[in-house]
């Protein structure tokens, strides 16, 4: 596929999605105070960010509300407390995991909700359940995306079959999700090419959500973009599970559309995210994440290693070999 | 240019160059103890690294020996104290800056030296002086590379003219040096393509030395590689000036040649480089370096900002705007 756009021009199809609360919430069990959320919301509006993801619509049957901050559940009333009627160009998103959301009950009609976009997260083996959620949300009046996780472990023929099925639903965008931070830029371009070719056929858009295990989250994001991907996920200071995500400040500085401004995000970093780190909230590139990325596996053992303040990387690399091959 | 190699195969032309002491030495004025250098040398041999750069051959007329550790000067006797007769496949490199090396005196005949490769660093406006150094070193029996710094500020027609001149010298490889960490992967591929097309004509190789201001050092390195670049610079834990370099542990984990092993480097990180950081030696990705990278300018103001332990990124971004436009 030919390159779409160049380094000096503006692509009107680009949508920047701030996923700080949702992916960053995985680092602190969603315990953010309202002042931070409000300041981040205002910064995103000023920075020209297109969507802000507030968290998950998690099932209160499955998860105990006392074990998490409120953004694990994203009650409409809690969002409204931050955004009022959200009379800004910034749209509000939430994530809903297949099998872990009471979507019929907890996702109400769009006309009564501050939410604009429901992002449906699934593994590739649960596409029919995802389709049911897409249809439900679309019928209620929401935009939807389908976020197929752990794509570095999926077979190309399965991805193709899944996207052909999803093309026939009302979903707005297909998302490439590199949950393990395992993709290299040439693979991101190749996947972007595949996703975009099927998306074009059905009039859909394509997005990317990258992880930074190998310091490639930003590179994979902009390289997928060159192939036609338009929804670009990022988080302030890269805050997100394990090695974290594509940093919003890198992405906004790269994009040439003058509506995007990095300065409001710099203020959030100096006021908040570096403080979170100093207080012990952990994320960002580190050797154990590099290793799970290179092994193309879930970061779980690396997260545990970092939590325990271990630094014996060599021993960990041997443990990981055993975990993966057992 | 068509992609050279793929993600599953081995490219026999690849040469991994560990530049930890040389670029990392810029963070601590080259004050490393011999035990570290010896352990790094042994680790590089075990890891299958092809070249290890020991430091600079700096002029003792220009620089005061008491102001720096010995690897600023790389006396042959000091290198020999570490490597003996270096009966290993690992080759020894040093860097010599145009205009800051007494090369006629300090670079002796290869047959009497443990050094294999002289890396000549220049800005694009000093190519004739670089040619003189290449010819001197080649006549003395050394391999040579020409490292054209700050390439993100050079005009394409000047690069082309410089490489056409250098093609007619005995130099072994042309190096792309992204001193400001300003290049994006698509620019690295384009530069690699230009460098390789001229290098091919003269039977030369091409190398890349990247900086991590925008978390793109590893990405730019492997993307340039896909276009035919074969000398790949990296440093342990990314240790290097400002935002640092492509991390050796990322690169070794990526390369498929079974001679490359990441484990010996993990041991160096857990024993040394994390300790250097804890002791106050500073390098690695941070917001001020991102800003100088995005502005395509020297990291000097960012290094100063980090040295002063400032965290007022927003104010710094305004100061930087003034510095650049004054």
XYZ file of C-alpha atoms in Angstrom:
652
model
C 0.000 0.000 0.000
C 1.321 3.472 -0.821
C 2.203 5.791 2.052
C -0.691 7.996 3.126
C 0.351 11.606 3.776
C 3.870 12.829 4.570
C 5.832 14.437 7.394
C 4.830 17.992 6.510
C 1.101 17.775 5.870
C -2.156 17.276 7.775
C -4.313 14.154 7.527
C -7.916 15.115 8.258
C -8.814 11.497 9.081
C -6.522 11.405 12.172
C -8.201 10.947 15.567
C -6.043 11.164 18.697
C -7.426 9.056 21.536
C -6.185 9.730 25.083
C -6.381 6.426 26.979
C -4.587 7.644 30.146
C -7.333 6.914 32.664
C -8.253 3.550 31.183
C -4.817 2.017 30.545
C -3.139 4.080 33.276
C -5.890 2.995 35.665
C -4.545 -0.541 35.365
C -1.455 0.743 37.271
C -3.345 2.160 40.289
C -6.665 0.256 40.273
C -8.322 3.364 38.814
C -7.800 5.405 41.977
C -7.532 8.904 40.507
C -9.014 11.898 42.277
C -11.564 14.044 40.477
C -9.243 17.052 40.292
C -6.785 15.085 38.145
C -9.545 13.808 35.867
C -10.974 17.296 35.489
C -7.526 18.827 34.782
C -6.753 16.087 32.269
C -10.116 16.657 30.572
C -9.432 20.397 30.284
C -5.874 19.746 29.045
C -7.140 17.324 26.405
C -9.654 19.898 25.190
C -6.887 22.518 24.906
C -4.479 20.040 23.286
C -6.977 19.253 20.510
C -7.283 15.593 21.522
C -10.245 14.009 19.725
C -11.388 11.352 22.218
C -10.753 10.858 25.934
C -11.293 7.393 27.339
C -12.523 7.536 30.934
C -12.140 3.894 31.919
C -14.008 0.618 31.768
C -17.685 -0.197 31.956
C -16.873 -3.233 34.130
C -19.525 -5.571 35.475
C -20.412 -4.941 39.100
C -21.439 -8.599 39.313
C -17.904 -9.732 38.482
C -15.872 -6.950 40.137
C -16.337 -5.601 43.654
C -16.816 -1.822 43.557
C -14.836 -1.399 46.772
C -11.731 -2.957 45.228
C -11.331 -0.233 42.595
C -11.626 3.456 41.906
C -14.794 4.550 40.123
C -13.249 4.660 36.625
C -13.256 0.868 36.522
C -17.039 1.214 36.215
C -17.538 4.632 34.592
C -21.036 5.362 35.832
C -22.595 7.935 33.553
C -23.228 10.187 36.585
C -19.518 10.146 37.504
C -18.502 11.157 33.985
C -21.129 13.877 33.925
C -19.740 15.252 37.192
C -16.471 15.939 35.290
C -17.727 16.985 31.863
C -21.217 18.367 32.501
C -22.892 18.322 29.112
C -19.408 18.278 27.503
C -19.962 21.243 25.225
C -16.497 20.783 23.646
C -15.177 19.123 20.477
C -13.636 16.366 22.672
C -15.626 13.131 22.570
C -15.946 10.764 25.530
C -15.068 7.072 25.253
C -15.248 4.071 27.567
C -14.004 0.518 27.140
C -16.199 -2.538 27.530
C -14.565 -5.978 27.712
C -16.366 -8.879 26.085
C -17.677 -11.123 28.859
C -16.959 -8.636 31.646
C -19.573 -5.957 31.005
C -23.293 -5.948 31.783
C -23.796 -3.967 28.620
C -27.519 -4.479 28.318
C -28.049 -2.839 31.695
C -25.034 -0.531 32.179
C -24.893 1.001 28.711
C -27.946 3.226 28.458
C -29.334 5.071 25.450
C -26.814 7.537 23.981
C -29.319 10.395 24.172
C -29.223 10.102 27.983
C -25.434 9.594 28.316
C -22.332 11.820 28.127
C -20.494 8.955 26.405
C -19.936 9.091 22.629
C -17.855 6.024 21.852
C -17.963 2.471 23.214
C -14.656 0.653 22.606
C -15.302 -3.090 22.674
C -12.240 -5.133 23.657
C -12.060 -8.774 22.671
C -9.701 -11.615 21.943
C -9.942 -12.997 18.473
C -11.776 -16.152 19.610
C -14.770 -14.177 20.924
C -15.792 -12.220 17.832
C -19.484 -13.325 17.860
C -19.877 -11.991 21.431
C -18.193 -8.764 20.334
C -20.573 -8.464 17.392
C -23.536 -8.708 19.784
C -22.089 -5.825 21.845
C -21.368 -3.709 18.762
C -24.952 -4.125 17.563
C -26.377 -3.318 20.987
C -24.259 -0.152 21.371
C -24.868 1.025 17.808
C -28.629 0.533 18.245
C -28.464 2.691 21.372
C -26.833 5.446 19.299
C -23.108 5.145 20.112
C -20.043 5.138 17.905
C -18.155 1.870 18.381
C -14.684 0.448 17.818
C -13.608 -3.174 18.010
C -10.251 -3.650 19.743
C -8.800 -7.080 18.980
C -6.217 -7.670 21.690
C -2.927 -9.620 21.587
C -2.815 -9.363 17.809
C 0.847 -10.448 17.791
C -0.374 -13.938 18.721
C -3.203 -14.107 16.171
C -2.947 -15.933 12.849
C -3.273 -13.797 9.736
C -6.090 -15.962 8.357
C -8.034 -15.589 11.626
C -7.563 -11.808 11.584
C -8.793 -11.702 7.988
C -11.862 -13.804 8.807
C -12.628 -11.704 11.900
C -12.365 -8.404 10.023
C -14.558 -9.700 7.175
C -17.232 -10.542 9.781
C -16.817 -7.223 11.580
C -16.998 -5.303 8.315
C -20.644 -6.303 8.115
C -21.508 -4.816 11.523
C -22.160 -1.122 12.330
C -18.680 -0.789 13.996
C -16.836 2.429 13.087
C -13.226 1.271 13.408
C -11.089 -1.875 13.676
C -8.244 -1.584 16.200
C -4.807 -3.213 16.046
C -3.944 -3.884 19.718
C -0.355 -4.904 20.474
C -1.062 -5.990 24.065
C 2.335 -7.660 24.477
C 4.451 -4.886 22.947
C 5.845 -7.525 20.619
C 5.385 -5.958 17.188
C 8.253 -4.447 15.178
C 7.579 -1.481 12.874
C 7.615 -3.591 9.716
C 4.968 -5.861 11.278
C 2.870 -2.848 12.274
C 2.974 -1.615 8.685
C 2.023 -5.061 7.403
C -0.892 -5.401 9.848
C -2.004 -1.841 9.109
C -1.994 -2.681 5.422
C -4.151 -5.789 6.034
C -6.587 -3.996 8.372
C -6.897 -0.976 6.060
C -7.494 -3.051 2.951
C -10.490 -4.783 4.575
C -11.657 -1.599 6.313
C -11.684 0.294 3.001
C -13.964 -2.337 1.501
C -16.580 -1.789 4.214
C -16.117 1.966 4.776
C -14.538 1.523 8.225
C -11.562 3.246 9.847
C -8.572 1.582 11.527
C -6.901 2.339 14.877
C -3.782 1.267 16.743
C -3.080 0.795 20.456
C 0.602 0.054 21.133
C 2.629 -0.967 24.188
C 6.173 0.156 24.886
C 7.911 -3.067 25.935
C 10.590 -2.614 23.274
C 10.498 1.214 23.121
C 8.480 0.856 19.932
C 5.015 2.132 20.943
C 5.454 5.544 19.310
C 7.292 4.115 16.289
C 4.624 1.444 15.710
C 1.884 4.064 16.042
C 3.298 6.481 13.467
C 4.403 3.688 11.135
C 0.892 2.176 11.158
C -0.378 5.701 10.527
C 1.700 5.972 7.345
C -0.248 2.987 5.991
C -3.639 4.616 6.586
C -4.423 3.981 10.267
C -6.279 6.996 11.658
C -7.331 6.352 15.299
C -4.135 6.733 17.345
C -4.147 5.758 21.031
C -1.734 7.442 23.424
C -1.454 8.213 27.148
C 0.086 11.082 29.087
C 3.708 10.197 29.972
C 2.979 6.776 28.427
C 1.039 5.823 31.593
C -0.364 2.326 31.099
C -0.045 -1.282 32.085
C 3.481 -2.659 32.318
C 5.767 -0.818 29.906
C 2.977 1.633 29.180
C 1.809 3.091 25.889
C 2.645 5.518 23.135
C 3.276 8.836 24.936
C 0.694 11.484 24.076
C 3.378 14.202 24.174
C 5.425 12.360 21.523
C 2.398 11.930 19.298
C 1.073 15.491 19.592
C 4.547 16.871 18.866
C 4.762 14.728 15.736
C 1.382 15.579 14.217
C 1.408 18.656 12.000
C -2.249 19.705 12.349
C -2.034 23.048 14.220
C -5.061 22.092 16.302
C -2.799 19.703 18.264
C -0.853 21.380 21.094
C 1.616 19.601 23.336
C 1.945 22.343 26.002
C -1.239 21.511 28.002
C -0.008 17.917 28.287
C 3.427 19.039 29.557
C 1.597 20.748 32.416
C -0.218 17.530 33.326
C 3.106 15.679 33.373
C 4.802 18.193 35.639
C 1.790 18.468 37.953
C 0.662 14.851 38.093
C 2.206 11.872 36.341
C 5.759 12.355 37.640
C 4.218 12.709 41.099
C 2.295 9.453 40.608
C 5.612 7.738 39.853
C 7.271 9.296 42.909
C 4.357 7.999 44.998
C 5.029 4.466 43.810
C 2.683 3.940 40.867
C 4.698 1.878 38.391
C 4.788 1.864 34.605
C 7.195 2.406 31.757
C 9.952 0.678 29.821
C 12.112 -1.646 31.902
C 14.163 -4.778 31.209
C 11.527 -7.365 32.293
C 8.977 -5.846 29.886
C 11.554 -5.896 27.111
C 11.911 -9.639 27.748
C 8.157 -10.428 27.712
C 7.890 -8.302 24.553
C 10.719 -10.178 22.852
C 9.124 -13.473 23.936
C 5.751 -12.252 22.601
C 3.978 -13.101 25.832
C 1.711 -11.487 28.448
C 3.554 -8.975 30.696
C 2.121 -10.556 33.880
C 5.429 -12.054 35.185
C 7.222 -8.776 34.393
C 4.624 -6.725 36.286
C 5.126 -9.017 39.298
C 8.932 -8.676 39.018
C 8.702 -4.873 39.006
C 6.180 -4.900 41.866
C 8.671 -6.856 43.971
C 11.424 -4.292 43.241
C 13.648 -7.037 41.886
C 16.628 -6.155 39.696
C 18.014 -9.626 38.950
C 17.240 -9.471 35.258
C 19.423 -12.397 34.288
C 17.644 -14.738 36.707
C 14.285 -13.413 35.528
C 15.139 -14.151 31.903
C 15.734 -17.779 32.865
C 12.512 -17.944 34.923
C 10.609 -16.525 31.977
C 12.029 -19.149 29.664
C 10.705 -21.813 32.059
C 7.281 -20.137 32.447
C 6.803 -19.920 28.687
C 8.019 -23.414 27.936
C 6.245 -25.200 30.808
C 15.044 0.165 -2.347
C 13.702 -3.312 -1.598
C 13.857 -4.565 1.984
C 17.055 -6.463 2.780
C 16.428 -9.616 4.825
C 13.382 -10.351 6.985
C 12.424 -10.859 10.625
C 13.303 -14.561 10.683
C 16.644 -14.742 8.923
C 20.304 -13.828 9.498
C 22.140 -11.069 7.646
C 25.849 -11.909 7.531
C 26.748 -8.267 6.842
C 25.491 -7.081 10.266
C 28.087 -5.654 12.683
C 26.952 -4.737 16.203
C 29.024 -1.887 17.665
C 28.914 -1.329 21.451
C 29.502 2.402 22.037
C 28.793 2.342 25.803
C 32.131 3.710 27.021
C 32.403 6.367 24.318
C 28.859 7.782 24.291
C 28.175 6.796 27.913
C 31.458 8.453 28.882
C 29.900 11.769 27.877
C 27.594 11.319 30.922
C 30.354 10.860 33.517
C 33.421 12.492 31.907
C 34.723 8.996 31.103
C 35.260 8.122 34.756
C 34.760 4.347 34.655
C 36.838 2.004 36.766
C 38.842 -0.734 35.070
C 36.712 -3.516 36.553
C 33.646 -2.226 34.735
C 35.533 -1.898 31.445
C 36.946 -5.399 31.809
C 33.541 -6.889 32.695
C 31.913 -5.059 29.774
C 34.639 -6.315 27.425
C 34.091 -9.912 28.574
C 30.300 -9.512 28.319
C 30.595 -8.138 24.784
C 32.759 -11.090 23.757
C 30.172 -13.521 25.185
C 27.271 -11.581 23.643
C 28.783 -11.860 20.163
C 29.190 -8.086 19.787
C 31.417 -7.304 16.787
C 33.102 -4.045 17.840
C 33.578 -2.358 21.208
C 34.338 1.349 21.202
C 36.597 2.303 24.111
C 36.326 6.072 23.934
C 37.907 9.041 22.193
C 41.436 9.683 21.006
C 41.152 13.284 22.220
C 43.976 15.801 21.884
C 45.928 16.323 25.089
C 46.778 19.803 23.810
C 43.104 20.761 23.742
C 41.814 18.786 26.737
C 43.357 18.600 30.181
C 43.977 14.980 31.185
C 43.071 15.722 34.800
C 39.575 16.866 33.836
C 38.540 13.472 32.457
C 38.799 9.740 32.937
C 41.330 7.975 30.727
C 38.841 6.817 28.081
C 38.641 10.370 26.779
C 42.162 9.753 25.477
C 42.340 5.964 24.967
C 46.061 5.498 25.261
C 46.991 2.228 23.594
C 48.607 1.058 26.843
C 45.341 1.588 28.770
C 43.377 -0.443 26.233
C 45.999 -3.177 26.278
C 45.711 -3.359 30.073
C 42.072 -4.444 29.549
C 42.274 -6.606 26.433
C 45.871 -7.891 26.405
C 46.466 -9.036 22.843
C 42.666 -9.319 22.438
C 42.650 -12.876 21.178
C 38.870 -12.782 20.647
C 36.594 -12.157 17.648
C 35.637 -8.765 19.185
C 37.343 -5.842 17.461
C 38.406 -2.664 19.267
C 37.293 0.785 18.100
C 38.012 4.355 19.157
C 36.520 7.638 17.999
C 38.592 10.546 16.710
C 36.912 13.925 16.256
C 37.984 16.049 13.333
C 39.960 19.002 14.709
C 40.224 17.600 18.226
C 42.679 14.720 17.749
C 46.453 14.772 17.325
C 46.074 11.856 14.968
C 49.528 12.040 13.426
C 51.116 11.548 16.834
C 48.505 9.681 18.906
C 47.393 7.123 16.327
C 50.350 4.786 15.898
C 50.867 1.991 13.359
C 48.142 -0.670 13.593
C 50.725 -3.445 13.953
C 51.759 -1.930 17.311
C 48.224 -1.150 18.565
C 45.339 -3.163 20.044
C 42.915 -0.905 18.112
C 41.272 -2.226 14.936
C 38.890 0.538 13.879
C 39.224 4.327 13.916
C 35.817 6.035 13.785
C 36.248 9.543 12.436
C 33.536 11.942 13.596
C 32.874 15.082 11.577
C 30.271 17.669 10.723
C 29.408 17.854 7.071
C 31.337 21.106 6.560
C 34.683 19.485 7.460
C 34.836 16.586 5.007
C 38.300 17.458 3.588
C 39.812 17.325 7.096
C 38.034 14.000 7.653
C 39.450 12.653 4.391
C 42.969 13.497 5.576
C 42.344 11.520 8.787
C 40.838 8.565 6.911
C 43.870 8.378 4.637
C 46.299 8.649 7.554
C 44.543 5.892 9.539
C 44.135 3.614 6.531
C 47.827 4.004 5.641
C 48.705 3.003 9.198
C 46.665 -0.190 8.709
C 43.341 0.541 10.456
C 39.778 0.001 9.378
C 37.930 3.347 9.323
C 34.400 4.683 9.398
C 33.233 8.223 8.743
C 30.539 9.389 11.141
C 28.760 12.457 9.789
C 27.062 14.023 12.811
C 23.827 16.015 13.060
C 22.599 14.548 9.787
C 19.042 15.767 10.512
C 20.317 19.317 9.867
C 22.239 18.508 6.664
C 20.938 19.177 3.166
C 20.404 16.148 0.955
C 22.575 17.611 -1.820
C 25.433 18.192 0.663
C 25.148 14.621 1.980
C 25.245 13.320 -1.575
C 28.314 15.398 -2.429
C 30.078 14.359 0.789
C 29.424 10.658 0.235
C 30.605 10.860 -3.390
C 33.889 12.348 -2.116
C 34.182 9.805 0.703
C 33.471 6.933 -1.676
C 36.843 7.633 -3.277
C 38.756 7.276 0.014
C 39.806 4.010 1.735
C 36.999 4.409 4.366
C 35.141 1.170 5.139
C 31.740 2.561 6.128
C 29.615 5.722 6.000
C 27.676 6.399 9.200
C 24.275 8.071 9.577
C 24.514 9.927 12.926
C 21.260 11.315 14.356
C 22.953 13.475 17.018
C 19.748 15.344 17.856
C 17.404 12.335 17.999
C 15.258 14.159 15.477
C 14.754 11.545 12.763
C 11.507 9.629 12.286
C 11.620 6.051 10.972
C 10.526 7.029 7.475
C 13.408 9.547 7.354
C 15.852 6.908 8.599
C 14.741 4.593 5.806
C 15.096 7.396 3.248
C 18.588 8.363 4.466
C 19.610 4.694 4.615
C 18.460 4.321 1.039
C 20.534 7.347 -0.065
C 23.640 6.279 1.884
C 23.408 2.650 0.687
C 22.935 3.584 -2.956
C 26.199 5.594 -2.947
C 27.982 3.071 -0.690
C 27.107 0.222 -3.071
C 28.704 2.106 -5.938
C 32.035 2.329 -4.102
C 31.958 -1.020 -2.257
C 31.454 0.595 1.162
C 29.188 -0.365 4.069
C 26.741 1.898 5.927
C 26.186 2.332 9.673
C 23.724 4.106 11.958
C 24.129 5.781 15.343
C 20.793 6.886 16.811
C 19.710 8.937 19.828
C 16.602 8.279 21.875
C 15.101 11.769 22.289
C 11.782 10.625 20.849
C 12.011 6.953 21.914
C 12.969 6.148 18.338
C 16.636 5.094 18.616
C 15.898 1.357 18.383
C 13.193 1.835 15.750
C 15.413 4.043 13.583
C 18.262 1.526 13.892
C 16.264 -1.511 12.780
C 14.381 0.445 10.116
C 17.658 1.702 8.601
C 18.848 -1.897 8.778
C 15.930 -3.079 6.642
C 17.236 -0.787 3.881
C 20.729 -2.319 3.928
C 22.536 -0.562 6.800
C 24.879 -3.067 8.470
C 26.928 -1.340 11.220
C 24.518 -0.875 14.130
C 25.579 1.224 17.131
C 24.070 0.522 20.544
C 24.951 1.010 24.215
C 24.184 -1.005 27.341
C 20.980 0.307 28.942
C 21.039 2.992 26.224
C 23.773 4.823 28.190
C 24.802 7.891 26.206
C 24.600 11.644 26.031
C 21.235 13.198 26.844
C 18.440 10.804 25.961
C 20.997 8.098 25.263
C 21.203 5.604 22.419
C 19.713 2.475 20.972
C 19.815 -0.052 23.840
C 22.147 -2.962 23.143
C 19.761 -5.360 24.920
C 16.933 -4.371 22.544
C 19.127 -4.829 19.491
C 20.662 -8.175 20.507
C 17.209 -9.555 21.349
C 15.957 -8.504 17.919
C 18.776 -9.972 15.794
C 18.254 -13.583 14.816
C 21.878 -14.646 14.360
C 22.391 -17.190 17.189
C 25.847 -15.784 17.867
C 24.155 -12.783 19.522
C 23.235 -13.369 23.180
C 21.434 -10.840 25.375
C 22.073 -12.557 28.748
C 25.662 -11.273 29.331
C 24.398 -7.727 28.796
C 21.559 -8.201 31.324
C 24.245 -9.003 33.903
C 26.076 -5.739 33.134
C 22.826 -3.810 33.571
C 21.998 -5.381 36.923
C 25.585 -5.035 38.212
C 26.515 -1.640 36.830
C 24.376 0.686 34.757
C 21.395 0.830 37.125
C 23.917 1.528 39.892
C 25.437 4.358 37.834
C 21.965 5.900 37.599
C 21.375 5.494 41.329
C 24.707 7.245 41.938
C 23.538 10.242 39.934
C 24.875 9.675 36.420
C 22.113 10.926 34.132
C 20.918 9.725 30.751
C 17.790 8.409 29.093
C 14.500 9.566 27.619
C 12.935 12.534 29.378
C 10.636 15.392 28.365
C 13.338 18.057 27.714
C 15.133 15.709 25.284
C 11.839 15.015 23.539
C 11.503 18.774 23.014
C 15.022 19.309 21.606
C 14.455 16.270 19.374
C 11.147 17.633 18.099
C 12.816 21.026 17.532
C 15.718 19.265 15.708
C 18.317 21.022 17.825
C 21.342 20.213 20.007
C 20.371 18.659 23.396
C 22.611 21.120 25.316
C 19.755 23.106 26.983
C 17.984 19.847 27.869
C 21.125 18.382 29.459
C 21.419 21.543 31.561
C 17.714 21.321 32.561
C 18.136 17.718 33.700
C 21.393 18.528 35.519
C 19.535 21.184 37.516
C 16.832 18.653 38.511
C 14.167 20.944 37.067
C 10.731 19.540 36.259
C 9.014 22.656 34.886
C 8.644 21.279 31.388
C 6.135 23.850 30.244
C 8.423 26.763 31.145
C 11.349 24.953 29.497
C 9.419 24.524 26.257
C 8.951 28.296 26.138
C 12.625 28.946 26.963
C 13.648 26.564 24.208
C 11.468 28.383 21.714
C 13.322 31.592 22.616
C 16.784 29.978 22.466
C 16.133 28.543 19.009
C 14.563 31.674 17.596
C 17.024 34.166 19.083
